[in-house]
Coordinates of C-alpha atoms in Angstrom, one line a residue:
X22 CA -69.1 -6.4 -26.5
X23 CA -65.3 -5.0 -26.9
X24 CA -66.4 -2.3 -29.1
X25 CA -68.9 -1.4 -26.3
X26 CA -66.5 -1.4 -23.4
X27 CA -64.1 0.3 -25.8
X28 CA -67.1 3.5 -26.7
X29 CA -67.5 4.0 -22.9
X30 CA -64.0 4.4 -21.9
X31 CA -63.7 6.9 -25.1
X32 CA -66.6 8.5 -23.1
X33 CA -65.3 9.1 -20.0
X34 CA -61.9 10.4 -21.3
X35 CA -63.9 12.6 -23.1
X36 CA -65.5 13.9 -20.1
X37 CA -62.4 14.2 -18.5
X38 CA -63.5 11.1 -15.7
X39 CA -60.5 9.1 -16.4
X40 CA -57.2 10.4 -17.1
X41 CA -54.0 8.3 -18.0
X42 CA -50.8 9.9 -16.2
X43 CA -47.4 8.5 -18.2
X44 CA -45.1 6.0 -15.5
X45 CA -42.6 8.5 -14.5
X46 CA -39.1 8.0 -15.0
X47 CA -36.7 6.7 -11.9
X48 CA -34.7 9.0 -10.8
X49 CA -30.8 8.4 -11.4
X50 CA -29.3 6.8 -8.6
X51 CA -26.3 9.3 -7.2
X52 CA -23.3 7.6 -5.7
X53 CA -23.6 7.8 -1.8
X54 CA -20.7 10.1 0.0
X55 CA -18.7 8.2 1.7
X56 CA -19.5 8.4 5.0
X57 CA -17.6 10.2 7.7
X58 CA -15.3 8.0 9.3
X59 CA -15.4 5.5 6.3
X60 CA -12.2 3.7 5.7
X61 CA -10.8 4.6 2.2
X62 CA -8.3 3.6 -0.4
X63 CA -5.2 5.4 -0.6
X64 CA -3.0 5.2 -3.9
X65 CA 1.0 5.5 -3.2
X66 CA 3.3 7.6 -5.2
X67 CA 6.7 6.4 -6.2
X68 CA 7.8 9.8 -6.6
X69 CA 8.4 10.7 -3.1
X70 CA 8.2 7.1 -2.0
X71 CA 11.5 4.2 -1.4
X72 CA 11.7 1.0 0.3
X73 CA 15.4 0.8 1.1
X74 CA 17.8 -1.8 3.1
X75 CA 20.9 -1.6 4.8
X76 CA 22.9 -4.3 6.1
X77 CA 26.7 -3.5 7.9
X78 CA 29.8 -6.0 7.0
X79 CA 33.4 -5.6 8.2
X80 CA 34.3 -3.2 5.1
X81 CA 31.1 -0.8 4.3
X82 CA 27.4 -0.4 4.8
X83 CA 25.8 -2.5 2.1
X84 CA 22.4 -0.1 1.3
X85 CA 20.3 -0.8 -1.7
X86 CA 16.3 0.1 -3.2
X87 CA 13.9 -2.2 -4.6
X88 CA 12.9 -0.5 -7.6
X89 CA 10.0 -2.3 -8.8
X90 CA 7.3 -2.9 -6.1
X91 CA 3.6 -1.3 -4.8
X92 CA 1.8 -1.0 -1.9
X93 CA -1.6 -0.3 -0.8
X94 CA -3.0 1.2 2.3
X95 CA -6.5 1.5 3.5
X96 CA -6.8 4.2 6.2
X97 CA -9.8 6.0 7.8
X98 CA -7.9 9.7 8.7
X99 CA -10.5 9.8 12.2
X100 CA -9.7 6.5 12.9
X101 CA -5.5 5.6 12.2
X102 CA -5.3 2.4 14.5
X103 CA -7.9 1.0 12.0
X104 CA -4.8 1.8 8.9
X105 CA -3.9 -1.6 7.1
X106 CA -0.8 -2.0 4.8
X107 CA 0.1 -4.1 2.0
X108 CA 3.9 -4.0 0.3
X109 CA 5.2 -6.0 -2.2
X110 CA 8.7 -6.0 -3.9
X111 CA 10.5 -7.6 -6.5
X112 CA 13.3 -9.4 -5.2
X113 CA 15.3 -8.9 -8.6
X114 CA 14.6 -5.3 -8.2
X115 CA 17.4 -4.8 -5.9
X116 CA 19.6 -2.2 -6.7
X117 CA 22.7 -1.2 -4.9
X118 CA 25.4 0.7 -7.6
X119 CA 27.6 -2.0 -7.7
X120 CA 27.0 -5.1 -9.8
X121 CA 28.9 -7.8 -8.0
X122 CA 26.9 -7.1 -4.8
X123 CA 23.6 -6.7 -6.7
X124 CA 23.7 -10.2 -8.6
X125 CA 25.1 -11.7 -4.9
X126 CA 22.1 -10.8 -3.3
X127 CA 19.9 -11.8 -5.4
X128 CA 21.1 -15.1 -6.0
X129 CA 20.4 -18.2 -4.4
X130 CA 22.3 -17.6 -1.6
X131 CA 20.6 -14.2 0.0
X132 CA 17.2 -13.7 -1.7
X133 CA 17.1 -16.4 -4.4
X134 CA 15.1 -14.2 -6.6
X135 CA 14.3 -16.8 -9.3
X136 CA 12.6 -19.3 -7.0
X137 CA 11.0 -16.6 -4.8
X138 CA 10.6 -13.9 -7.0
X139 CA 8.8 -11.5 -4.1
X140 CA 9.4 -10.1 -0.5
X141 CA 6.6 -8.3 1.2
X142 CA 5.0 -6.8 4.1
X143 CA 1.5 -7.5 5.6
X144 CA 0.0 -5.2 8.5
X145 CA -1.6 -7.2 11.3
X146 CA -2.3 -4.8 14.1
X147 CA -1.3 -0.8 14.5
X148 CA -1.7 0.9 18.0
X149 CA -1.2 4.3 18.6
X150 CA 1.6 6.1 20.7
X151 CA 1.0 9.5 20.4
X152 CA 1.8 12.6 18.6
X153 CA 1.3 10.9 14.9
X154 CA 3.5 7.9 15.9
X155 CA 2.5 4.3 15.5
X156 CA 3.4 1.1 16.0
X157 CA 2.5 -1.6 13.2
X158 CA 2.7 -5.5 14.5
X159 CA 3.3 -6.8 10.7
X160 CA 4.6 -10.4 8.9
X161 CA 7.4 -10.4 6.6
X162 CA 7.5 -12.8 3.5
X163 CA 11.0 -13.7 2.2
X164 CA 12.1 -16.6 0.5
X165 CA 9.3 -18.2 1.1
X166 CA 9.0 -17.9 5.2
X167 CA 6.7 -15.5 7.4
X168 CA 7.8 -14.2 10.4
X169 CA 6.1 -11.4 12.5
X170 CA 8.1 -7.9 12.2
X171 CA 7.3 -4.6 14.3
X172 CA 7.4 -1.2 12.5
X173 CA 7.4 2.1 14.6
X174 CA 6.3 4.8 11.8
X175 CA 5.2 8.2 11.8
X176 CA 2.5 9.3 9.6
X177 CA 1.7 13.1 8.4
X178 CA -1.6 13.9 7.0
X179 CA -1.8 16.8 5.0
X180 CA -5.4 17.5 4.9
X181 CA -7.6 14.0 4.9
X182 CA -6.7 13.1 1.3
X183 CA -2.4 12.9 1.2
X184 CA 0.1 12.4 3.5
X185 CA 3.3 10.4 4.0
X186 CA 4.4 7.3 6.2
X187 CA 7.9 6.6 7.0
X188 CA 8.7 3.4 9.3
X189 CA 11.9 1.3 9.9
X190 CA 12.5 -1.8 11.0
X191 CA 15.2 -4.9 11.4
X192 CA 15.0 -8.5 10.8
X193 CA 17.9 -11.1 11.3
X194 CA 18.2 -12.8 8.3
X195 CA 19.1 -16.4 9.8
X196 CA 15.4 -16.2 10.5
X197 CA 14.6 -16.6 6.9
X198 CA 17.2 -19.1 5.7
X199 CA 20.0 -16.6 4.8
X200 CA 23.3 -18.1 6.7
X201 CA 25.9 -17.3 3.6
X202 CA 28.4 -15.3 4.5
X203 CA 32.4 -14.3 3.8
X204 CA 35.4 -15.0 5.5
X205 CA 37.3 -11.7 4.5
X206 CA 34.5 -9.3 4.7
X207 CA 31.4 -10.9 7.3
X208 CA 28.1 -10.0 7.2
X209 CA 25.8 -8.6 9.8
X210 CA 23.0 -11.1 10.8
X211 CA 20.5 -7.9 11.9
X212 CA 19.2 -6.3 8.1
X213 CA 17.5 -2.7 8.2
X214 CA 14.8 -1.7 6.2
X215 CA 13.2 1.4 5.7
X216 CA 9.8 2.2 4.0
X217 CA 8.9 6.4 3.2
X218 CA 5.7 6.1 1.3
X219 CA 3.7 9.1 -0.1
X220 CA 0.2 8.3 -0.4
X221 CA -3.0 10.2 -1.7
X222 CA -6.6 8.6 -1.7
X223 CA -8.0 7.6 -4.9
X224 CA -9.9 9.9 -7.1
X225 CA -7.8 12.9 -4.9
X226 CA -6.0 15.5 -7.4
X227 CA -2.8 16.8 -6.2
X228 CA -2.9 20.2 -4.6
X229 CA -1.7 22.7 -6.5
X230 CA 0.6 25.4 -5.9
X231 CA -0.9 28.4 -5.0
X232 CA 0.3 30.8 -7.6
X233 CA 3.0 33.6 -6.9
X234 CA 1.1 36.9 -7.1
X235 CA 5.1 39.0 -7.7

């Protein structure tokens, strides 16, 4: 019986009645564009980029840069109010060119780095004033305490793919435990910090110069 049905389908191949087609292959799948008005991920470049703090006593301006930290911002360019920030900093980090002041703030009575080893920012709300100026309603994490923080910044896009933020803002440092301070040379309770950050979106090559034709 097999080698019947077998013979007949040989026949009608033959005859050219029944064809076999092969199972075509699928089609690679191409990554979707992202589309317009999708939120993306914007890398930040420490060239170009600083968190800095100053804080006023009865001799100088105490000012001083984290030097280890990162940051990460997700930002649609058509939609800016929708931005959210991340930035975290190493509270040993501090560096202010003088040693004495360096190893007094990170100690227990300031930042007490070993037992809260980072400070950082978190972005809650931004609402937009006008002419590439923003206000960011944010928390700041030090020593182990959260307390809400606003940040005026300005932002400049260069093109949908770089740009650069640059915000300041001041927090009183009783708020977050700090009440040291020194008879012969008091400290301020208001602390300023500043944030400049250069950011590009991921997978973005920097733009090249355009070549001098002299």
């Amino acid at each position: 019986m097999r080698k019947t049905t077998f013979a007949r389908l040989t026949a009608l191949i033959a005859m050219g009645v029944l064809t076999f087609s092969p199972t075509p292959e699928a089609a690679p799948i191409a990554p979707s564009p992202a589309a317009p008005g999708a939120t993306r991920t914007y890398g930040v470049e420490k060239t170009g980029s600083e968190i800095k703090f100053q804080v006023k006593s009865r001799l100088k301006v105490i000012e001083g840069v984290f030097e280890n930290w990162k940051a990460q911002v997700e930002m649609d360019p058509a939609r800016l109010e929708a931005l959210q920030l991340g930035v975290q900093a190493q509270s040993a980090s501090i560096k202010t060119g003088n040693m004495l002041e360096e190893a007094l703030i990170r100690g227990e009575n300031f930042f007490a780095a070993e037992k809260y080893p980072e400070v950082s920012v978190a972005s809650k709300k931004i609402s937009t004033e006008g002419a590439g100026r923003f206000r960011m309603d944010a928390e700041l994490t030090l020593r182990g305490m959260t307390h809400p923080v606003v940040i005026p910044f300005a932002l400049e896009l260069n093109g949908e793919h770089e740009g650069q933020m640059r915000g300041e803002f001041e927090f009183n440092r009783k708020d977050f435990g700090i009440t040291f301070n020194m008879t012969l040379n008091p400290i301020e309770d208001q602390v300023k910090v500043i944030v400049t950050l250069k950011v590009r979106e991921q997978g973005q090559e920097a733009k090249q110069a355009a070549p001098n034709k002299n």
